[in-house]
CSV table of C-alpha atoms in Angstrom, one decimal:
chain,number,residue,atom,x,y,z
A,789,MET,CA,94.6,220.0,-27.7
A,790,VAL,CA,98.0,221.8,-27.2
A,791,VAL,CA,98.9,223.8,-23.7
A,792,ARG,CA,101.4,226.0,-23.7
A,793,HIS,CA,103.0,227.9,-20.5
A,794,LYS,CA,103.8,231.8,-20.9
A,795,GLY,CA,105.5,232.5,-17.8
A,796,ALA,CA,103.9,232.6,-14.3
A,797,ARG,CA,104.5,235.9,-12.4
A,798,PRO,CA,107.8,235.6,-10.6
A,799,GLY,CA,107.4,234.8,-7.0
A,800,ARG,CA,109.7,233.4,-4.3
A,801,VAL,CA,109.8,229.7,-3.6
A,802,GLY,CA,110.8,228.0,-0.7
A,803,ASN,CA,113.5,225.6,0.6
A,804,GLY,CA,112.2,223.2,2.3
A,805,ARG,CA,112.6,224.2,5.8
A,806,GLY,CA,110.7,222.9,8.8
A,807,TYR,CA,110.1,225.6,11.0
A,808,GLY,CA,111.2,224.9,14.8
A,809,GLY,CA,114.7,225.7,16.1
A,810,GLY,CA,114.1,229.4,15.6
A,811,VAL,CA,113.6,229.4,11.6
A,812,ALA,CA,110.1,230.2,10.9
A,813,LEU,CA,107.1,228.6,9.6
A,814,SER,CA,107.0,229.1,5.6
A,815,LEU,CA,103.7,230.2,4.1
A,816,ALA,CA,103.2,230.0,0.8
A,817,ILE,CA,99.5,232.3,0.0
A,818,SER,CA,98.2,234.0,-2.9
A,819,PRO,CA,98.0,237.9,-2.9
A,820,CYS,CA,94.3,237.9,-3.0
A,821,PRO,CA,92.4,239.6,-0.2
A,822,ASN,CA,90.8,236.3,0.7
A,823,ASP,CA,94.1,235.0,1.7
A,824,THR,CA,95.5,237.8,3.6
A,825,PHE,CA,92.1,238.6,4.9
A,826,VAL,CA,92.3,235.0,6.2
A,827,PHE,CA,96.1,235.0,7.7
A,828,ASP,CA,96.7,238.0,8.2
A,829,ALA,CA,96.4,237.6,12.1
A,830,LEU,CA,98.7,234.3,11.8
A,831,VAL,CA,101.1,236.4,9.7
A,832,HIS,CA,101.6,239.2,12.0
A,833,GLY,CA,102.5,237.2,15.2
A,834,ARG,CA,98.7,237.5,17.2
A,835,VAL,CA,97.5,233.6,17.4
A,836,PRO,CA,98.9,232.6,20.3
A,837,GLY,CA,101.3,229.9,20.6
A,838,ALA,CA,102.1,230.0,16.4
A,839,PRO,CA,105.6,230.3,15.5
A,840,PRO,CA,106.8,232.7,13.3
A,841,VAL,CA,105.8,233.1,9.9
A,842,GLU,CA,107.5,233.4,6.9
A,843,VAL,CA,105.7,233.8,4.2
A,844,THR,CA,105.6,233.8,0.2
A,845,TYR,CA,103.3,235.4,-2.1
A,846,ALA,CA,102.5,233.8,-5.6
A,847,ASP,CA,99.9,232.8,-8.1
A,848,VAL,CA,98.7,229.7,-7.6
A,849,ASP,CA,99.6,227.8,-10.4
A,850,VAL,CA,103.2,228.5,-9.0
A,851,THR,CA,102.7,227.0,-5.5
A,852,ASN,CA,100.7,223.7,-7.2
A,853,THR,CA,104.4,223.5,-8.4
A,854,ALA,CA,106.3,224.0,-5.7
A,855,ALA,CA,104.5,222.4,-3.2
A,856,GLU,CA,105.0,218.9,-5.5
A,857,ARG,CA,108.6,219.5,-4.2
A,858,GLY,CA,107.7,220.0,-0.7
A,859,ALA,CA,108.8,223.9,-1.2
A,860,PHE,CA,106.1,225.1,1.5
A,861,ASP,CA,105.1,224.1,5.2
A,862,LEU,CA,101.8,225.6,4.9
A,863,VAL,CA,100.5,226.7,1.0
A,864,LYS,CA,97.5,227.3,-0.8
A,865,VAL,CA,97.0,225.2,-3.5
A,866,SER,CA,94.1,224.2,-6.0
A,867,PHE,CA,92.1,221.2,-5.4
A,868,ALA,CA,92.9,219.9,-8.6
A,869,ALA,CA,96.7,219.9,-7.5
A,870,LEU,CA,95.9,217.2,-4.4
A,871,PRO,CA,96.5,213.8,-6.5
A,872,TRP,CA,99.6,215.2,-7.2
A,873,LEU,CA,100.5,215.9,-3.7
A,874,LEU,CA,98.5,214.5,-1.2
A,875,ASP,CA,101.7,212.2,-0.3
A,876,LYS,CA,103.4,215.1,0.6
A,877,TYR,CA,101.3,217.0,2.7
A,878,HIS,CA,97.5,216.8,4.7
A,879,LEU,CA,94.8,219.0,3.4
A,880,LEU,CA,93.5,221.1,6.2
A,881,PRO,CA,89.7,221.3,7.1
A,882,CYS,CA,90.7,225.2,7.1
A,883,GLY,CA,91.6,228.1,5.9
A,884,GLY,CA,91.2,227.9,1.9
A,885,ALA,CA,88.0,229.3,-0.9
A,886,LEU,CA,85.1,227.3,-1.0
A,887,GLY,CA,81.4,228.2,-1.9
A,888,ARG,CA,78.7,229.2,-3.9
A,889,GLY,CA,78.6,231.8,-6.5
A,890,CYS,CA,82.0,232.2,-6.6
A,891,GLY,CA,83.1,229.9,-9.6
A,892,PRO,CA,85.8,230.9,-12.4
A,893,LEU,CA,84.1,232.4,-15.5
A,894,VAL,CA,84.8,231.6,-19.5
A,895,LEU,CA,85.0,235.2,-20.7
A,896,THR,CA,84.9,236.2,-24.6
A,897,ARG,CA,84.9,239.5,-26.8
A,898,GLY,CA,81.3,238.9,-28.2
A,899,ASP,CA,78.8,236.6,-29.0
A,900,ARG,CA,80.7,233.4,-29.5
A,901,THR,CA,78.9,229.9,-28.3
A,902,ASP,CA,81.5,227.1,-29.2
A,903,LEU,CA,85.1,227.5,-28.2
A,904,SER,CA,86.1,224.9,-31.0
A,905,GLY,CA,89.0,226.1,-32.7
A,906,ALA,CA,89.8,228.7,-30.3
A,907,THR,CA,92.6,229.9,-28.1
A,908,VAL,CA,91.7,230.0,-24.9
A,909,ALA,CA,93.9,231.7,-21.9
A,910,VAL,CA,94.0,229.8,-17.9
A,911,PRO,CA,95.4,230.6,-14.8
A,912,GLY,CA,96.8,226.9,-14.6
A,913,ASP,CA,97.4,223.9,-16.1
A,914,ARG,CA,96.7,222.0,-12.8
A,915,THR,CA,94.4,224.7,-11.5
A,916,THR,CA,90.5,224.3,-10.2
A,917,ALA,CA,89.3,226.7,-12.9
A,918,TYR,CA,91.1,224.5,-15.5
A,919,LEU,CA,89.5,221.3,-14.2
A,920,LEU,CA,86.3,222.8,-14.4
A,921,PHE,CA,86.7,224.1,-17.4
A,922,ARG,CA,88.0,220.8,-18.9
A,923,LEU,CA,84.8,218.9,-17.6
A,924,TRP,CA,82.2,221.6,-18.9
A,925,ALA,CA,84.2,221.9,-22.4
A,926,ALA,CA,83.6,217.3,-23.1
A,927,GLY,CA,82.5,217.8,-26.8
A,928,GLN,CA,84.8,220.8,-27.8
A,929,SER,CA,88.1,220.9,-28.7
A,930,PRO,CA,90.2,224.3,-28.5
A,931,ALA,CA,92.9,224.6,-30.8
A,932,ARG,CA,95.2,226.1,-28.0
A,933,ILE,CA,95.6,226.4,-24.1
A,934,GLU,CA,97.9,228.9,-23.0
A,935,VAL,CA,98.9,228.9,-19.3
A,936,VAL,CA,99.4,233.0,-18.5
A,937,PRO,CA,100.1,234.8,-15.5
A,938,PHE,CA,95.9,235.6,-14.1
A,939,HIS,CA,96.6,239.5,-14.8
A,940,GLU,CA,96.8,239.0,-18.3
A,941,ILE,CA,93.9,237.4,-19.5
A,942,MET,CA,91.2,239.4,-19.6
A,943,PRO,CA,93.3,242.2,-21.1
A,944,GLY,CA,94.7,239.2,-23.3
A,945,VAL,CA,91.4,238.5,-24.2
A,946,ALA,CA,90.1,242.1,-24.8
A,947,THR,CA,92.6,242.7,-27.3
A,948,GLY,CA,91.8,239.0,-29.5
A,949,ARG,CA,95.1,237.9,-28.1
A,950,TYR,CA,93.6,235.1,-27.0
A,951,ASP,CA,89.8,233.8,-28.5
A,952,ALA,CA,88.6,233.5,-24.6
A,953,GLY,CA,90.3,233.3,-21.6
A,954,LEU,CA,89.2,231.8,-18.3
A,955,VAL,CA,89.2,233.7,-14.7
A,956,ILE,CA,88.7,233.2,-11.2
A,957,HIS,CA,88.3,235.7,-8.3
A,958,GLU,CA,87.7,239.6,-8.3
A,959,ALA,CA,87.5,239.4,-12.3
A,960,ARG,CA,83.9,238.6,-11.8
A,961,PHE,CA,83.6,242.3,-10.2
A,962,THR,CA,85.4,243.9,-13.1
A,963,TYR,CA,85.5,241.7,-16.6
A,964,HIS,CA,82.5,243.9,-18.0
A,965,ARG,CA,85.1,246.9,-17.8
A,966,HIS,CA,87.0,244.8,-21.1
A,967,GLY,CA,83.9,244.8,-22.4
A,968,LEU,CA,84.3,241.1,-22.2
A,969,THR,CA,81.0,238.7,-21.9
A,970,ALA,CA,80.3,235.7,-20.3
A,971,LEU,CA,80.1,232.5,-21.7
A,972,VAL,CA,79.5,230.6,-18.6
A,973,ASP,CA,79.7,230.2,-15.3
A,974,LEU,CA,81.3,227.3,-14.1
A,975,GLY,CA,80.4,227.3,-10.7
A,976,GLU,CA,76.5,228.3,-11.8
A,977,TRP,CA,77.4,224.7,-13.7
A,978,TRP,CA,78.9,223.0,-11.5
A,979,GLU,CA,75.9,223.8,-8.6
A,980,ALA,CA,73.1,222.8,-10.9
A,981,ASP,CA,74.5,219.7,-11.7
A,982,THR,CA,76.5,218.6,-8.6
A,983,GLY,CA,74.1,220.6,-5.7
A,984,LEU,CA,77.6,220.8,-4.3
A,985,PRO,CA,79.9,224.3,-3.6
A,986,ILE,CA,82.5,224.6,-5.7
A,987,PRO,CA,85.9,223.5,-4.2
A,988,LEU,CA,88.6,226.3,-5.3
A,989,GLY,CA,91.6,226.7,-3.3
A,990,ALA,CA,92.9,224.1,-0.5
A,991,ILE,CA,95.4,224.9,2.7
A,992,LEU,CA,98.0,221.8,3.2
A,993,ALA,CA,100.5,221.2,5.7
A,994,ARG,CA,103.5,219.3,4.7
A,995,ARG,CA,104.1,216.0,5.9
A,996,GLY,CA,106.2,215.3,9.1
A,997,ALA,CA,107.1,219.1,9.5
A,998,VAL,CA,104.1,220.4,10.8
A,999,ASP,CA,101.6,218.8,13.0
A,1000,PRO,CA,98.0,219.3,10.8
A,1001,GLU,CA,96.0,219.9,14.0
A,1002,ALA,CA,98.0,222.7,15.7
A,1003,ALA,CA,98.0,224.4,12.4
A,1004,ALA,CA,94.6,223.8,11.9
A,1005,GLY,CA,94.2,225.7,15.3
A,1006,TRP,CA,96.2,228.7,14.2
A,1007,ILE,CA,94.4,228.9,11.0
A,1008,ARG,CA,90.8,229.2,12.4
A,1009,GLU,CA,92.0,231.5,15.5
A,1010,SER,CA,93.5,233.4,12.7
A,1011,VAL,CA,89.8,233.6,10.5
A,1012,ARG,CA,88.4,234.4,14.1
A,1013,GLN,CA,89.9,236.9,14.4
A,1014,ALA,CA,89.5,238.2,10.4
A,1015,TRP,CA,85.6,237.8,11.0
A,1016,ALA,CA,85.8,239.7,14.6
A,1017,ASP,CA,87.5,242.6,14.1
A,1018,PRO,CA,88.1,243.2,10.4
A,1019,ALA,CA,89.3,246.7,10.3
A,1020,ALA,CA,92.8,245.2,12.2
A,1021,SER,CA,93.7,243.4,8.7
A,1022,ARG,CA,92.5,246.5,6.4
A,1023,ASP,CA,96.3,248.0,5.5
A,1024,TYR,CA,97.6,244.4,5.3
A,1025,VAL,CA,95.2,243.1,2.7
A,1026,LEU,CA,95.0,246.6,0.6
A,1027,ALA,CA,99.0,246.7,0.6
A,1028,HIS,CA,98.9,243.0,-1.6
A,1029,ALA,CA,95.2,243.9,-3.7
A,1030,GLN,CA,96.8,244.4,-6.9
A,1031,GLU,CA,95.2,248.1,-6.6
A,1032,MET,CA,91.7,246.3,-6.6
A,1033,GLU,CA,89.3,248.8,-5.5
A,1034,LEU,CA,87.9,249.0,-2.0
A,1035,ASP,CA,84.7,247.7,-2.6
A,1036,VAL,CA,85.7,245.3,-4.7
A,1037,VAL,CA,88.1,243.8,-1.9
A,1038,ASP,CA,84.9,244.0,0.2
A,1039,ARG,CA,83.2,241.8,-2.1
A,1040,HIS,CA,86.1,239.5,-2.8
A,1041,ILE,CA,86.7,239.2,0.9
A,1042,GLY,CA,82.3,238.9,1.6
A,1043,LEU,CA,81.8,235.9,-1.5
A,1044,TYR,CA,85.5,233.5,-0.7
A,1045,VAL,CA,85.7,233.9,2.6
A,1046,ASN,CA,82.6,231.9,4.2
A,1047,GLU,CA,81.7,229.2,6.9
A,1048,PHE,CA,83.6,226.7,4.6
A,1049,THR,CA,86.5,228.7,5.4
A,1050,ALA,CA,86.5,228.0,8.9
A,1051,ASP,CA,85.6,224.3,8.2
A,1052,LEU,CA,84.9,222.2,5.1
A,1053,GLY,CA,82.6,219.9,6.9
A,1054,ASP,CA,80.7,217.4,5.0
A,1055,ALA,CA,79.4,219.3,2.1
A,1056,GLY,CA,83.0,220.4,1.5
A,1057,PHE,CA,84.4,217.0,1.6
A,1058,ALA,CA,81.8,215.7,-0.8
A,1059,ALA,CA,82.5,218.3,-3.3
A,1060,VAL,CA,86.3,217.4,-3.3
A,1061,ASP,CA,85.2,214.1,-3.7
A,1062,ALA,CA,82.7,214.9,-6.6
A,1063,LEU,CA,85.6,217.2,-8.5
A,1064,LEU,CA,88.2,214.6,-7.9
A,1065,GLY,CA,86.3,211.4,-8.9
A,1066,ARG,CA,84.7,213.2,-11.8
A,1067,ALA,CA,87.9,214.2,-13.3
A,1068,ALA,CA,89.8,210.9,-12.3
A,1069,ASP,CA,86.9,209.0,-14.3
A,1070,ALA,CA,87.2,211.3,-17.6
A,1071,GLY,CA,90.7,210.4,-17.1
A,1072,LEU,CA,91.8,214.2,-16.3
A,1073,VAL,CA,93.6,213.3,-13.3
A,1074,PRO,CA,95.0,210.2,-11.2
A,1075,GLN,CA,92.7,208.3,-9.3
A,1076,THR,CA,92.9,209.1,-5.8
A,1077,SER,CA,91.3,208.2,-2.0
A,1078,SER,CA,88.8,210.4,-1.0
A,1079,SER,CA,90.3,213.4,0.6
A,1080,ARG,CA,88.5,213.1,3.8
A,1081,ALA,CA,90.4,209.3,4.2
A,1082,THR,CA,93.8,211.1,3.5
A,1083,ALA,CA,93.9,214.3,5.1
A,1084,TRP,CA,93.9,215.3,8.8
A,1085,THR,CA,90.1,216.7,9.6
A,1086,SER,CA,89.4,216.7,13.3
């Protein structure tokens, strides 16, 4: 199977500066509604005691790569990328995306039931979506995997450029508009097989630059404010929602911002350990210590 990259959506990347001495804390998140909803109060200076924040918006494939260089103080990444990042970052127990009924979908144009020989578009080669796809697709042999910007996947499948596409987030609400069919809901597959929630996106704090306990406190307060007054973040969320309809924005936030956003808890860490453990056993990622053991979790 050949993996080809098509070039991610452009985004400014950080320079690894630590905050302090008047320098803003660098934060990288996606422009998706769940991230902007969660981080609105922190970004806009409404969290008491938190430093000023300089934000970069980028697809997760971009932030996964940038985090390998230690490019940001706080960064949203895929849980699947943790084996390459925990030497530079603490995993925070809040702020991320993990839940039930919110898994990635594999989409096709017709009634295809097998991906052998197919060209499949994916949003990143170290994304949780792609790792789940590889675990599910064991025994199938796609001819080619192409990493493309997320927003190009559904149109590419609809026009026949790709035989199938792996999609996340709001695509589960809109794929019918492209005339596409869900071959599999990888979240349903994962939950039926493990009984655990789906670990999608994690928030990391750069070691030596950010106090992880303080950072977790800032994020939890930002989440608390978002839930207490959803209208306060509405203009900010919509400004970055890439022309998403209001009802899709609300459904997106309702699905991806949940109890695990405030605290991963035992079930959340068990899900991360199960994902990375299965992937390591299959030779898909390096062996890594327990996420709970290597994270700041109190």
